[in-house]
Amino acid sequence: MRWLVVLVVLLGMALAGSVPQPVLDAGKSFVHVWEKMPWGQYARICSGFATAVRIVHTSGHCIKRDGIYAISTTDQPNVLMPVRVLGSQFMWPRVDWATLTPVNTEMSLPYVYRCTFLPSPGEFVYAYAGPQGMQPLWFGGLYAGTVRFVDHIGIQAARGGIHIVSIAIDRGASGSPVFRSSGCVWGIIGGLWGHKPGFGMESALVFMLP
């Protein structure tokens, strides 16, 4: 399936043109998130990004209460830096975030600025994601807005309001940043939407930063 992911990336870039330089620069904030497995080795589980020199965000569903975690940068993807969890919250479909900080107090990470406002529906946005344990790839698509169910009040109450982007990603991309063209980050990829037989829309769910 990795060839399909790469094909989607190339097609998206061809349709939208090149990635703006501020967005490319913002991609330096990306980190891999690793978890220590019961047998003692670390496994790469999710993506993440820094919004301050010692503040990293990822998806809350990636983080366990008693887990042991580390991060690595794209420059040195196999050099692990231990982190501790500052906080996390996962209440699908409303909230999905976690905040980490390096144990080494002298650590300084490249970071990205947070957006002041959400994108407008129909605005082209960018994700820097590392699906299936890969080094991150550039994805692009439209901010579709929030899900609204017009014919079922119960479903709307349970699932309405989720932010959707028309970006087809895969497992392991949870925690990836989503940027506006100015290079600021406005959300965290938290899952897939529409990846079912007979459901034509393959998109990603985006959750707000804490």
Coordinates of N, CA, C and O in Angstrom, one line a residue, residues 64-183:
K64 N -0.8 6.2 26.4 CA -1.3 5.5 27.5 C -0.9 6.1 28.8 O 0.1 6.7 28.9
R65 N -1.7 5.9 29.8 CA -1.5 6.5 31.1 C -0.1 6.1 31.7 O 0.6 6.9 32.3
D66 N 0.2 4.8 31.5 CA 1.5 4.3 32.1 C 2.6 4.0 31.1 O 3.5 3.3 31.3
G67 N 2.5 4.6 29.9 CA 3.4 4.4 28.8 C 4.7 5.1 29.0 O 4.8 6.1 29.8
I68 N 5.8 4.6 28.3 CA 7.1 5.2 28.3 C 7.3 5.7 26.9 O 7.3 4.8 26.0
Y69 N 7.7 6.9 26.7 CA 7.7 7.5 25.3 C 9.0 8.2 25.0 O 9.8 8.6 25.9
A70 N 9.3 8.3 23.7 CA 10.4 9.1 23.2 C 10.0 9.7 21.9 O 9.0 9.4 21.3
I71 N 10.8 10.7 21.5 CA 10.6 11.3 20.2 C 11.9 11.3 19.4 O 13.0 11.1 20.0
S72 N 11.8 11.5 18.1 CA 13.0 11.6 17.2 C 12.7 12.6 16.1 O 11.5 12.8 15.8
T73 N 13.7 13.3 15.6 CA 13.5 14.3 14.6 C 13.7 13.6 13.2 O 14.2 12.5 13.1
T74 N 13.3 14.3 12.1 CA 13.5 13.8 10.8 C 15.0 13.8 10.4 O 15.4 13.0 9.6
D75 N 15.8 14.7 11.0 CA 17.2 14.7 10.7 C 17.9 13.5 11.3 O 18.9 12.9 10.7
Q76 N 17.5 13.0 12.5 CA 18.0 11.9 13.1 C 16.9 10.9 13.6 O 16.6 10.9 14.8
P77 N 16.2 10.3 12.7 CA 15.0 9.6 13.0 C 15.2 8.4 14.0 O 14.3 7.9 14.6
N78 N 16.4 7.9 14.1 CA 16.7 6.7 14.9 C 17.4 7.1 16.2 O 17.8 6.2 17.0
V79 N 17.6 8.4 16.5 CA 18.1 8.9 17.7 C 17.0 9.3 18.6 O 16.3 10.3 18.4
L80 N 16.7 8.5 19.7 CA 15.5 8.7 20.5 C 15.8 9.6 21.7 O 16.9 9.4 22.3
M81 N 14.9 10.5 21.9 CA 15.0 11.4 23.1 C 13.8 11.2 24.0 O 12.7 11.4 23.6
P82 N 14.1 10.7 25.2 CA 13.0 10.4 26.2 C 12.2 11.7 26.4 O 12.7 12.8 26.5
V83 N 10.9 11.5 26.6 CA 9.9 12.6 26.9 C 9.0 12.2 28.0 O 8.9 11.0 28.3
R84 N 8.4 13.1 28.7 CA 7.4 12.8 29.7 C 6.1 13.5 29.2 O 6.1 14.5 28.5
V85 N 5.0 12.9 29.7 CA 3.7 13.4 29.3 C 3.2 14.5 30.2 O 3.1 14.3 31.4
L86 N 3.0 15.7 29.6 CA 2.5 16.8 30.4 C 0.9 16.7 30.6 O 0.4 17.2 31.5
G87 N 0.3 16.1 29.6 CA -1.2 16.0 29.7 C -1.7 15.4 28.4 O -1.1 15.4 27.3
S88 N -2.9 14.7 28.5 CA -3.5 14.1 27.3 C -5.0 14.0 27.5 O -5.5 14.0 28.7
Q89 N -5.7 14.0 26.4 CA -7.2 13.9 26.5 C -7.7 13.3 25.2 O -7.3 13.7 24.1
F90 N -8.5 12.2 25.4 CA -9.1 11.6 24.2 C -10.5 11.2 24.5 O -10.8 10.3 25.3
M91 N -11.4 12.0 23.9 CA -12.8 11.8 24.0 C -13.4 11.9 22.6 O -13.9 13.0 22.2
W92 N -13.4 10.8 21.9 CA -13.8 10.8 20.5 C -15.3 11.1 20.4 O -16.1 10.5 21.2
P93 N -15.8 11.9 19.5 CA -15.1 12.6 18.5 C -14.8 14.1 18.8 O -14.6 14.9 17.8
R94 N -14.7 14.5 20.0 CA -14.6 15.9 20.4 C -13.1 16.3 20.6 O -12.7 17.4 20.1
V95 N -12.4 15.5 21.3 CA -11.0 15.9 21.7 C -10.0 14.8 21.5 O -10.4 13.6 21.8
D96 N -8.9 15.1 21.0 CA -7.8 14.0 20.8 C -6.5 14.7 20.7 O -6.0 15.1 19.7
W97 N -5.8 14.9 21.9 CA -4.5 15.6 21.9 C -3.7 15.1 23.1 O -4.2 14.6 24.1
A98 N -2.4 15.2 23.0 CA -1.5 14.9 24.1 C -0.3 15.9 23.9 O 0.1 16.3 22.8
T99 N 0.3 16.3 25.1 CA 1.4 17.2 25.1 C 2.6 16.6 25.8 O 2.4 16.0 26.9
L100 N 3.7 16.6 25.1 CA 4.9 16.0 25.7 C 6.0 17.0 25.8 O 6.0 18.0 25.2
T101 N 7.0 16.7 26.6 CA 8.2 17.6 26.7 C 9.4 16.7 26.9 O 9.4 15.6 27.6
P102 N 10.6 17.1 26.3 CA 11.8 16.3 26.5 C 12.2 16.2 27.9 O 12.1 17.2 28.6
V103 N 12.7 15.1 28.3 CA 13.3 14.9 29.7 C 14.5 15.8 29.9 O 14.8 16.4 30.9
N104 N 15.3 15.9 28.8 CA 16.5 16.7 28.8 C 16.1 18.2 28.8 O 15.6 18.7 27.8
T105 N 16.4 18.9 29.8 CA 15.9 20.3 30.0 C 16.7 21.2 29.0 O 16.3 22.4 28.9
E106 N 17.8 20.7 28.5 CA 18.6 21.6 27.6 C 18.2 21.3 26.1 O 18.7 22.0 25.2
M107 N 17.3 20.4 25.9 CA 16.8 20.1 24.5 C 16.1 21.3 23.9 O 15.2 21.9 24.6
S108 N 16.4 21.6 22.7 CA 15.7 22.7 22.0 C 15.2 22.2 20.6 O 16.1 21.8 19.8
L109 N 13.9 22.2 20.3 CA 13.4 21.7 19.1 C 13.0 22.8 18.1 O 12.5 23.8 18.6
P110 N 13.1 22.6 16.8 CA 12.5 23.5 15.9 C 11.0 23.5 16.1 O 10.4 22.4 16.2
Y111 N 10.3 24.7 16.0 CA 8.9 24.7 16.3 C 8.2 25.5 15.3 O 8.7 26.3 14.6
V112 N 6.8 25.4 15.3 CA 6.0 26.1 14.4 C 5.0 26.9 15.2 O 4.6 26.6 16.3
Y113 N 4.5 28.0 14.6 CA 3.6 28.9 15.3 C 2.2 28.4 15.1 O 1.8 27.8 14.1
R114 N 1.3 28.6 16.1 CA -0.1 28.2 16.0 C -0.9 29.2 15.3 O -0.6 30.4 15.4
C115 N -1.8 28.8 14.5 CA -2.7 29.7 13.8 C -3.6 30.4 14.7 O -4.1 29.9 15.7
T116 N -3.9 31.7 14.4 CA -4.9 32.4 15.2 C -6.3 32.0 14.8 O -7.2 32.0 15.7
F117 N -6.5 31.7 13.5 CA -7.9 31.3 13.1 C -7.8 30.0 12.3 O -6.8 29.6 11.7
L118 N -9.0 29.4 12.2 CA -9.2 28.2 11.4 C -9.2 28.6 10.0 O -9.5 29.7 9.6
P119 N -8.8 27.6 9.1 CA -9.0 27.9 7.6 C -10.5 28.0 7.3 O -11.3 27.6 8.0
S120 N -10.7 28.6 6.1 CA -12.1 28.7 5.6 C -12.4 27.4 4.8 O -11.5 26.9 4.2
P121 N -13.7 27.0 4.9 CA -14.1 25.8 4.1 C -13.7 26.1 2.6 O -14.0 27.1 2.0
G122 N -13.1 25.1 2.0 CA -12.6 25.2 0.6 C -11.2 25.7 0.5 O -10.6 25.6 -0.6
E123 N -10.5 26.0 1.6 CA -9.1 26.5 1.6 C -8.2 25.3 1.5 O -8.4 24.3 2.1
F124 N -7.2 25.4 0.7 CA -6.2 24.4 0.5 C -5.3 24.4 1.7 O -4.7 25.4 2.1
V125 N -5.1 23.2 2.3 CA -4.2 23.0 3.5 C -3.2 21.9 3.3 O -3.3 21.2 2.3
Y126 N -2.3 21.8 4.2 CA -1.1 20.9 4.0 C -0.9 20.1 5.2 O -1.0 20.6 6.4
A127 N -0.6 18.8 5.1 CA -0.2 17.9 6.2 C 1.1 17.4 5.9 O 1.5 17.0 4.8
Y128 N 1.9 17.3 7.0 CA 3.2 16.6 6.9 C 3.1 15.4 7.8 O 3.1 15.5 9.0
A129 N 3.0 14.2 7.2 CA 2.6 13.0 7.9 C 3.5 11.9 7.6 O 4.1 11.8 6.5
G130 N 3.7 11.0 8.6 CA 4.6 9.8 8.4 C 3.8 8.6 8.6 O 3.9 7.9 9.6
P131 N 2.9 8.2 7.6 CA 2.1 7.0 7.7 C 3.0 5.7 7.6 O 4.0 5.7 7.0
Q132 N 2.5 4.7 8.4 CA 3.2 3.4 8.3 C 4.6 3.4 8.7 O 5.5 2.6 8.3
G133 N 5.0 4.4 9.6 CA 6.4 4.4 10.1 C 7.4 5.1 9.2 O 8.6 5.0 9.4
M134 N 6.9 5.7 8.1 CA 7.8 6.3 7.1 C 8.3 7.7 7.6 O 7.7 8.3 8.5
Q135 N 9.4 8.1 7.0 CA 9.7 9.5 7.2 C 8.5 10.4 6.6 O 7.8 9.9 5.7
P136 N 8.3 11.6 7.2 CA 7.1 12.3 6.7 C 7.1 12.7 5.3 O 8.1 12.9 4.7
L137 N 5.9 12.7 4.7 CA 5.6 13.1 3.3 C 4.7 14.2 3.3 O 3.9 14.4 4.2
W138 N 4.7 15.0 2.3 CA 3.8 16.2 2.1 C 2.5 15.7 1.5 O 2.5 15.1 0.4
F139 N 1.4 16.1 2.1 CA 0.1 15.8 1.6 C -0.7 17.1 1.5 O -0.5 18.1 2.3
G140 N -1.6 17.2 0.5 CA -2.4 18.5 0.4 C -3.8 18.1 0.1 O -4.1 17.1 -0.5
G141 N -4.7 19.0 0.5 CA -6.1 18.8 0.2 C -6.9 20.0 0.7 O -6.4 21.0 1.2
L142 N -8.2 19.9 0.6 CA -9.1 21.0 1.0 C -9.6 20.8 2.4 O -9.9 19.7 2.8
Y143 N -9.7 22.0 3.1 CA -10.4 21.9 4.4 C -11.9 21.9 4.0 O -12.4 22.9 3.5
A144 N -12.6 20.8 4.4 CA -14.0 20.6 4.0 C -14.9 21.3 4.9 O -16.1 21.4 4.6
G145 N -14.5 21.7 6.1 CA -15.4 22.2 7.1 C -15.7 21.2 8.2 O -14.9 20.2 8.4
T146 N -16.8 21.3 8.8 CA -17.2 20.4 9.9 C -18.4 19.6 9.5 O -19.2 20.0 8.7
V147 N -18.4 18.3 10.0 CA -19.5 17.4 9.6 C -20.8 17.9 10.2 O -20.9 18.2 11.4
R148 N -21.8 17.9 9.4 CA -23.2 18.2 9.9 C -24.2 17.1 9.3 O -24.2 16.9 8.1
F149 N -24.9 16.5 10.2 CA -25.9 15.5 9.8 C -27.3 16.2 9.9 O -27.8 16.6 10.9
V150 N -28.0 16.4 8.7 CA -29.2 17.2 8.7 C -30.4 16.3 9.0 O -31.5 16.9 9.2
D151 N -30.3 15.0 9.0 CA -31.6 14.2 9.1 C -31.6 13.3 10.3 O -32.5 12.5 10.5
H152 N -30.6 13.5 11.2 CA -30.6 12.6 12.4 C -30.0 13.4 13.6 O -28.8 13.5 13.6
I153 N -30.8 13.9 14.5 CA -30.3 14.7 15.6 C -29.4 13.9 16.5 O -28.4 14.4 17.0
G154 N -29.7 12.6 16.7 CA -28.8 11.8 17.5 C -27.4 11.6 17.0 O -26.4 11.8 17.7
I155 N -27.3 11.4 15.7 CA -26.0 11.2 15.1 C -25.2 12.6 15.1 O -24.0 12.6 15.3
Q156 N -26.0 13.6 14.8 CA -25.3 15.0 14.9 C -24.8 15.2 16.2 O -23.7 15.8 16.4
A157 N -25.5 14.9 17.3 CA -25.0 15.1 18.6 C -23.8 14.3 19.0 O -22.9 14.7 19.7
A158 N -23.8 13.1 18.4 CA -22.7 12.2 18.7 C -21.4 12.4 17.8 O -20.3 12.2 18.3
R159 N -21.6 12.8 16.6 CA -20.5 12.8 15.6 C -20.4 14.1 14.9 O -19.4 14.3 14.1
G160 N -21.3 15.0 15.0 CA -21.2 16.3 14.3 C -20.1 17.2 14.8 O -19.7 17.0 16.0
G161 N -19.7 18.1 14.0 CA -18.7 19.0 14.4 C -17.3 18.6 14.1 O -16.3 19.4 14.4
I162 N -17.0 17.4 13.6 CA -15.7 17.0 13.4 C -15.1 17.7 12.2 O -15.8 17.9 11.2
H163 N -13.9 18.2 12.3 CA -13.2 18.9 11.2 C -12.7 17.8 10.2 O -12.0 16.8 10.6
I164 N -12.9 18.1 8.9 CA -12.5 17.1 7.9 C -11.6 17.8 6.8 O -11.8 19.0 6.4
V165 N -10.5 17.1 6.4 CA -9.7 17.6 5.3 C -9.7 16.5 4.3 O -9.6 15.3 4.6
S166 N -9.7 16.9 3.0 CA -9.7 15.9 1.9 C -8.3 15.4 1.6 O -7.7 15.6 0.5
I167 N -7.7 14.8 2.6 CA -6.3 14.3 2.5 C -6.4 12.8 2.9 O -6.8 12.5 4.0
A168 N -6.0 11.9 2.0 CA -6.0 10.5 2.3 C -4.7 10.1 3.0 O -3.7 10.1 2.4
I169 N -4.8 9.7 4.3 CA -3.6 9.3 5.0 C -3.8 7.8 5.4 O -4.8 7.2 5.1
D170 N -2.8 7.3 6.2 CA -2.8 5.9 6.6 C -2.4 5.8 8.0 O -2.1 6.8 8.7
R171 N -2.4 4.6 8.5 CA -2.1 4.3 9.9 C -0.7 4.9 10.2 O 0.2 4.8 9.4
G172 N -0.5 5.4 11.4 CA 0.8 6.0 11.9 C 0.9 7.5 11.6 O 1.8 8.1 12.1
A173 N -0.1 8.0 10.9 CA -0.1 9.5 10.7 C -0.8 10.3 11.8 O -0.7 11.5 11.8
S174 N -1.4 9.6 12.7 CA -2.1 10.3 13.8 C -1.0 11.2 14.5 O 0.1 10.7 14.8
G175 N -1.4 12.4 14.9 CA -0.5 13.3 15.5 C 0.2 14.2 14.6 O 0.9 15.2 15.0
S176 N 0.0 14.0 13.3 CA 0.7 14.9 12.3 C 0.1 16.3 12.3 O -1.1 16.5 12.5
P177 N 0.9 17.3 12.0 CA 0.4 18.7 11.9 C -0.3 19.0 10.6 O 0.0 18.4 9.6
V178 N -1.3 19.9 10.6 CA -2.0 20.4 9.4 C -1.8 21.9 9.4 O -2.1 22.6 10.4
F179 N -1.2 22.4 8.3 CA -0.8 23.8 8.2 C -1.7 24.6 7.2 O -2.2 24.0 6.3
R180 N -1.8 25.8 7.5 CA -2.3 26.8 6.5 C -1.1 27.2 5.6 O 0.0 27.0 5.9
S181 N -1.4 27.9 4.5 CA -0.4 28.3 3.5 C 0.6 29.3 4.1 O 1.7 29.4 3.6
S182 N 0.2 29.9 5.2 CA 1.1 30.9 5.8 C 2.2 30.2 6.7 O 3.2 30.8 7.1
G183 N 2.0 28.9 6.9 CA 3.0 28.1 7.6 C 2.6 27.9 9.1 O 3.4 27.2 9.8

